[in-house]
Short mmCIF file of C-alpha atoms and ligand atoms in Angstrom, two decimals:
data_model
loop_
_atom_site.label_atom_id
_atom_site.label_comp_id
_atom_site.label_asym_id
_atom_site.label_seq_id
_atom_site.Cartn_x
_atom_site.Cartn_y
_atom_site.Cartn_z
CA MET A 1 8.32 12.54 -15.71
CA ALA A 2 8.85 9.64 -14.07
CA SER A 3 6.89 9.06 -10.63
CA HIS A 4 8.70 7.88 -7.78
CA HIS A 5 5.61 5.57 -6.98
CA VAL A 6 6.19 3.28 -9.71
CA SER A 7 9.03 0.80 -9.59
CA PRO A 8 11.19 0.44 -12.70
CA PRO A 9 10.89 -2.63 -14.68
CA ASP A 10 13.29 -5.78 -14.24
CA GLN A 11 13.92 -5.12 -10.46
CA GLY A 12 12.98 -8.61 -9.43
CA PRO A 13 10.44 -9.35 -6.90
CA PRO A 14 8.87 -6.45 -4.56
CA ALA A 15 10.95 -5.69 -1.60
CA GLY A 16 9.43 -5.16 1.88
CA PRO A 17 7.78 -7.37 4.47
CA ALA A 18 4.87 -9.69 3.16
CA ILE A 19 1.46 -9.47 4.53
CA HIS A 20 0.89 -12.55 6.27
CA HIS A 21 -2.66 -12.28 7.06
CA ILE A 22 -5.64 -9.76 7.96
CA GLY A 23 -7.40 -10.63 11.22
CA ILE A 24 -11.01 -9.90 11.23
CA ALA A 25 -13.44 -9.78 14.47
CA VAL A 26 -16.37 -11.63 13.92
CA ALA A 27 -19.33 -12.41 16.48
CA ASP A 28 -20.23 -15.66 14.56
CA THR A 29 -17.75 -17.79 12.82
CA ALA A 30 -20.18 -19.80 11.22
CA ALA A 31 -22.06 -17.00 9.77
CA ALA A 32 -18.69 -15.49 8.45
CA LEU A 33 -17.69 -18.66 6.69
CA ARG A 34 -21.09 -18.68 4.98
CA LEU A 35 -19.83 -15.26 3.18
CA TYR A 36 -16.11 -16.11 3.04
CA VAL A 37 -16.22 -19.63 2.01
CA GLY A 38 -19.82 -20.29 0.93
CA THR A 39 -20.15 -17.11 -1.18
CA LEU A 40 -16.69 -15.80 -1.76
CA GLY A 41 -15.06 -19.24 -2.12
CA LEU A 42 -12.01 -18.79 0.18
CA ARG A 43 -10.39 -22.12 1.69
CA PRO A 44 -11.05 -22.47 5.54
CA GLY A 45 -8.61 -24.35 7.82
CA PRO A 46 -9.83 -25.65 11.04
CA THR A 47 -11.18 -23.62 13.55
CA GLU A 48 -9.29 -23.75 16.75
CA LEU A 49 -9.78 -22.52 20.27
CA ASN A 50 -7.11 -20.24 21.74
CA GLU A 51 -7.91 -20.63 25.60
CA ARG A 52 -5.31 -18.22 26.75
CA GLU A 53 -6.65 -15.52 24.29
CA ARG A 54 -10.25 -16.77 24.82
CA VAL A 55 -10.74 -16.47 21.06
CA LYS A 56 -11.66 -19.04 18.14
CA ILE A 57 -9.49 -18.64 15.15
CA THR A 58 -9.94 -19.68 11.69
CA PHE A 59 -7.53 -19.11 8.96
CA LEU A 60 -8.91 -18.86 5.24
CA ASP A 61 -6.77 -19.02 2.42
CA GLY A 62 -7.36 -17.08 -0.88
CA ARG A 63 -5.16 -17.19 -3.88
CA SER A 64 -2.87 -14.40 -2.64
CA GLY A 65 -3.56 -13.97 1.05
CA ARG A 66 -4.93 -15.33 4.29
CA LEU A 67 -7.68 -13.82 6.33
CA GLU A 68 -7.95 -14.92 10.19
CA LEU A 69 -11.19 -14.86 11.58
CA LEU A 70 -11.31 -13.96 15.41
CA GLU A 71 -14.58 -14.90 17.50
CA PRO A 72 -14.13 -14.19 21.17
CA THR A 73 -15.57 -16.97 23.68
CA GLU A 74 -15.92 -14.34 26.34
CA PRO A 75 -17.01 -10.96 26.16
CA ASP A 76 -14.03 -9.43 28.57
CA SER A 77 -11.43 -11.08 26.06
CA ALA A 78 -9.35 -8.64 24.11
CA VAL A 79 -11.43 -9.45 20.99
CA GLY A 80 -14.53 -9.46 23.00
CA ARG A 81 -13.91 -5.79 24.11
CA PHE A 82 -12.73 -4.92 20.32
CA LEU A 83 -16.45 -6.02 19.18
CA GLU A 84 -18.21 -4.46 22.10
CA LYS A 85 -16.51 -0.87 21.19
CA ARG A 86 -15.79 -1.06 17.43
CA GLY A 87 -18.29 -3.89 16.18
CA GLU A 88 -17.29 -6.25 13.85
CA GLY A 89 -14.58 -5.48 11.21
CA MET A 90 -10.72 -5.44 10.61
CA HIS A 91 -8.97 -6.16 13.87
CA HIS A 92 -5.32 -6.23 12.55
CA LEU A 93 -2.93 -6.39 9.89
CA CYS A 94 -0.13 -8.95 10.09
CA LEU A 95 3.35 -8.42 8.65
CA GLU A 96 5.90 -10.85 8.36
CA VAL A 97 9.23 -10.22 10.01
CA THR A 98 12.45 -11.69 10.22
CA ASP A 99 13.92 -9.86 13.27
CA LEU A 100 11.00 -9.35 15.43
CA GLU A 101 13.20 -7.88 18.37
CA GLY A 102 14.82 -5.39 16.05
CA GLU A 103 11.57 -4.32 14.75
CA LEU A 104 10.04 -3.83 18.23
CA THR A 105 13.22 -1.94 19.08
CA ARG A 106 12.97 0.31 15.93
CA LEU A 107 9.30 0.80 16.43
CA ALA A 108 9.75 1.73 20.22
CA THR A 109 12.64 4.14 19.26
CA ALA A 110 10.58 6.00 16.74
CA GLY A 111 7.59 6.31 19.25
CA TYR A 112 5.24 3.73 18.40
CA GLN A 113 3.14 2.15 21.14
CA LEU A 114 3.79 -1.48 21.72
CA VAL A 115 1.09 -3.64 23.00
CA ASP A 116 3.76 -6.42 23.36
CA GLN A 117 7.15 -5.14 24.65
CA ILE A 118 8.49 -8.76 24.43
CA PRO A 119 7.19 -11.10 21.84
CA ARG A 120 4.37 -13.51 22.89
CA ARG A 121 3.80 -16.83 21.68
CA GLY A 122 1.07 -18.00 19.17
CA MET A 123 -0.97 -21.17 19.57
CA HIS A 124 1.67 -23.06 17.68
CA GLY A 125 4.69 -21.69 19.46
CA GLU A 126 5.41 -18.91 16.83
CA ARG A 127 6.73 -15.57 17.96
CA LEU A 128 4.55 -12.37 17.30
CA ALA A 129 3.86 -9.05 18.77
CA PHE A 130 1.40 -6.50 18.37
CA VAL A 131 1.59 -2.44 17.79
CA HIS A 132 -1.28 -0.51 19.32
CA PRO A 133 -3.72 1.22 16.81
CA LYS A 134 -3.50 4.36 18.61
CA SER A 135 -0.10 5.16 17.34
CA THR A 136 -0.51 3.28 13.69
CA HIS A 137 -3.27 5.35 12.08
CA GLY A 138 -5.99 3.20 13.68
CA VAL A 139 -5.00 -0.25 12.31
CA MET A 140 -3.46 -2.58 14.96
CA ILE A 141 -0.36 -4.26 13.35
CA GLU A 142 0.85 -7.78 14.17
CA LEU A 143 4.26 -8.62 13.45
CA TYR A 144 4.89 -12.25 12.95
CA GLU A 145 8.48 -13.86 12.96
CA VAL A 146 8.99 -15.94 10.01
CA VAL A 147 12.25 -18.27 10.09
CA ARG A 148 14.24 -18.21 7.00
CO1 LIG B 201 -3.21 -12.65 13.53
#
Protein backbone atom coordinates (compact mmCIF):
# COMPACT_ATOMS: atom_id res chain seq x y z
CA MET A 1 0.00 0.00 0.00
CA ALA A 2 1.40 3.37 -0.99
CA SER A 3 2.08 5.84 1.78
CA HIS A 4 0.95 9.39 1.25
CA HIS A 5 4.06 10.53 3.12
CA VAL A 6 6.36 9.42 0.32
CA SER A 7 6.49 11.55 -2.81
CA PRO A 8 6.23 9.63 -6.05
CA PRO A 9 9.41 9.72 -8.16
CA ASP A 10 9.95 12.14 -11.05
CA GLN A 11 7.99 14.99 -9.53
CA GLY A 12 10.82 17.53 -9.76
CA PRO A 13 12.14 19.54 -6.85
CA PRO A 14 10.25 19.39 -3.55
CA ALA A 15 7.47 21.93 -3.16
CA GLY A 16 6.88 24.26 -0.26
CA PRO A 17 8.94 26.96 1.38
CA ALA A 18 12.67 26.58 1.89
CA ILE A 19 14.16 26.78 5.36
CA HIS A 20 16.26 29.94 5.24
CA HIS A 21 18.02 29.46 8.57
CA ILE A 22 17.67 28.29 12.15
CA GLY A 23 18.23 30.93 14.82
CA ILE A 24 20.03 29.87 18.00
CA ALA A 25 20.28 32.02 21.13
CA VAL A 26 23.74 31.90 22.67
CA ALA A 27 25.28 33.53 25.72
CA ASP A 28 28.74 33.80 24.16
CA THR A 29 29.26 33.91 20.39
CA ALA A 30 32.98 33.11 20.62
CA ALA A 31 32.27 29.98 22.63
CA ALA A 32 29.53 28.89 20.20
CA LEU A 33 31.89 29.48 17.25
CA ARG A 34 34.41 27.12 18.83
CA LEU A 35 31.76 24.40 18.55
CA TYR A 36 30.10 25.19 15.22
CA VAL A 37 33.20 26.36 13.34
CA GLY A 38 36.17 24.94 15.21
CA THR A 39 34.75 21.50 15.84
CA LEU A 40 31.81 20.98 13.47
CA GLY A 41 33.27 22.87 10.50
CA LEU A 42 30.53 25.30 9.51
CA ARG A 43 31.68 28.47 7.73
CA PRO A 44 31.13 31.73 9.61
CA GLY A 45 30.23 35.10 8.15
CA PRO A 46 31.06 38.31 10.00
CA THR A 47 29.57 39.00 13.41
CA GLU A 48 27.32 42.05 13.09
CA LEU A 49 25.80 44.24 15.75
CA ASN A 50 22.08 44.91 15.36
CA GLU A 51 21.73 47.98 17.55
CA ARG A 52 17.95 48.22 17.27
CA GLU A 53 17.41 44.62 18.41
CA ARG A 54 20.40 44.79 20.77
CA VAL A 55 21.85 41.54 19.54
CA LYS A 56 25.05 40.32 17.90
CA ILE A 57 24.31 38.19 14.85
CA THR A 58 26.59 35.67 13.17
CA PHE A 59 25.42 33.58 10.22
CA LEU A 60 27.08 30.23 9.62
CA ASP A 61 26.89 28.25 6.40
CA GLY A 62 26.67 24.53 6.24
CA ARG A 63 26.48 22.55 3.02
CA SER A 64 22.69 22.66 2.94
CA GLY A 65 21.57 25.18 5.50
CA ARG A 66 22.37 28.17 7.65
CA LEU A 67 22.46 28.90 11.34
CA GLU A 68 22.03 32.35 12.88
CA LEU A 69 23.72 32.79 16.24
CA LEU A 70 22.04 35.46 18.38
CA GLU A 71 23.86 36.88 21.38
CA PRO A 72 22.10 39.64 23.30
CA THR A 73 24.05 42.77 24.15
CA GLU A 74 21.63 43.67 26.94
CA PRO A 75 19.62 41.46 29.31
CA ASP A 76 16.34 43.31 28.69
CA SER A 77 16.46 42.83 24.91
CA ALA A 78 14.15 40.28 23.29
CA VAL A 79 16.91 37.67 22.96
CA GLY A 80 18.24 38.56 26.43
CA ARG A 81 14.83 37.82 27.92
CA PHE A 82 14.63 34.58 25.94
CA LEU A 83 18.01 33.47 27.36
CA GLU A 84 16.92 34.39 30.86
CA LYS A 85 13.68 32.43 30.54
CA ARG A 86 14.62 29.44 28.43
CA GLY A 87 18.42 29.32 28.34
CA GLU A 88 20.56 28.79 25.28
CA GLY A 89 19.04 26.92 22.40
CA MET A 90 16.84 27.12 19.35
CA HIS A 91 15.24 30.55 19.12
CA HIS A 92 13.42 30.48 15.78
CA LEU A 93 12.94 28.70 12.51
CA CYS A 94 13.09 30.92 9.44
CA LEU A 95 11.14 30.05 6.31
CA GLU A 96 11.40 31.82 2.97
CA VAL A 97 8.21 33.30 1.58
CA THR A 98 7.49 35.26 -1.57
CA ASP A 99 4.31 37.00 -0.38
CA LEU A 100 4.94 38.14 3.18
CA GLU A 101 1.74 40.16 3.67
CA GLY A 102 -0.29 37.31 2.21
CA GLU A 103 1.28 34.80 4.62
CA LEU A 104 0.65 37.11 7.58
CA THR A 105 -2.98 37.50 6.58
CA ARG A 106 -3.39 33.73 6.17
CA LEU A 107 -1.78 33.05 9.56
CA ALA A 108 -3.80 35.72 11.38
CA THR A 109 -7.03 34.53 9.77
CA ALA A 110 -6.24 30.97 10.86
CA GLY A 111 -5.79 32.18 14.45
CA TYR A 112 -2.01 32.21 14.77
CA GLN A 113 -0.53 34.92 16.94
CA LEU A 114 1.71 37.33 15.05
CA VAL A 115 4.59 39.08 16.79
CA ASP A 116 4.72 41.47 13.82
CA GLN A 117 1.37 42.56 12.40
CA ILE A 118 3.29 44.40 9.74
CA PRO A 119 6.70 43.32 8.46
CA ARG A 120 9.81 44.65 10.17
CA ARG A 121 13.06 45.47 8.44
CA GLY A 122 16.17 43.40 8.94
CA MET A 123 19.64 44.88 9.24
CA HIS A 124 20.11 45.08 5.50
CA GLY A 125 16.63 46.25 4.58
CA GLU A 126 15.15 42.79 4.15
CA ARG A 127 11.49 42.31 5.08
CA LEU A 128 10.58 39.75 7.73
CA ALA A 129 8.04 39.00 10.44
CA PHE A 130 7.80 36.68 13.42
CA VAL A 131 4.98 34.41 14.55
CA HIS A 132 4.67 33.84 18.30
CA PRO A 133 5.73 30.40 19.58
CA LYS A 134 2.67 30.19 21.84
CA SER A 135 0.56 29.54 18.78
CA THR A 136 3.06 27.49 16.76
CA HIS A 137 3.82 24.43 18.89
CA GLY A 138 6.62 26.13 20.81
CA VAL A 139 8.84 27.28 17.97
CA MET A 140 8.93 30.90 16.92
CA ILE A 141 8.68 31.16 13.15
CA GLU A 142 10.38 33.89 11.16
CA LEU A 143 9.01 34.55 7.70
CA TYR A 144 11.65 36.01 5.44
CA GLU A 145 10.66 37.57 2.16
CA VAL A 146 12.71 36.55 -0.82
CA VAL A 147 12.36 38.41 -4.09
CA ARG A 148 12.17 36.17 -7.12
CO1 LIG B 1 16.51 34.84 11.87
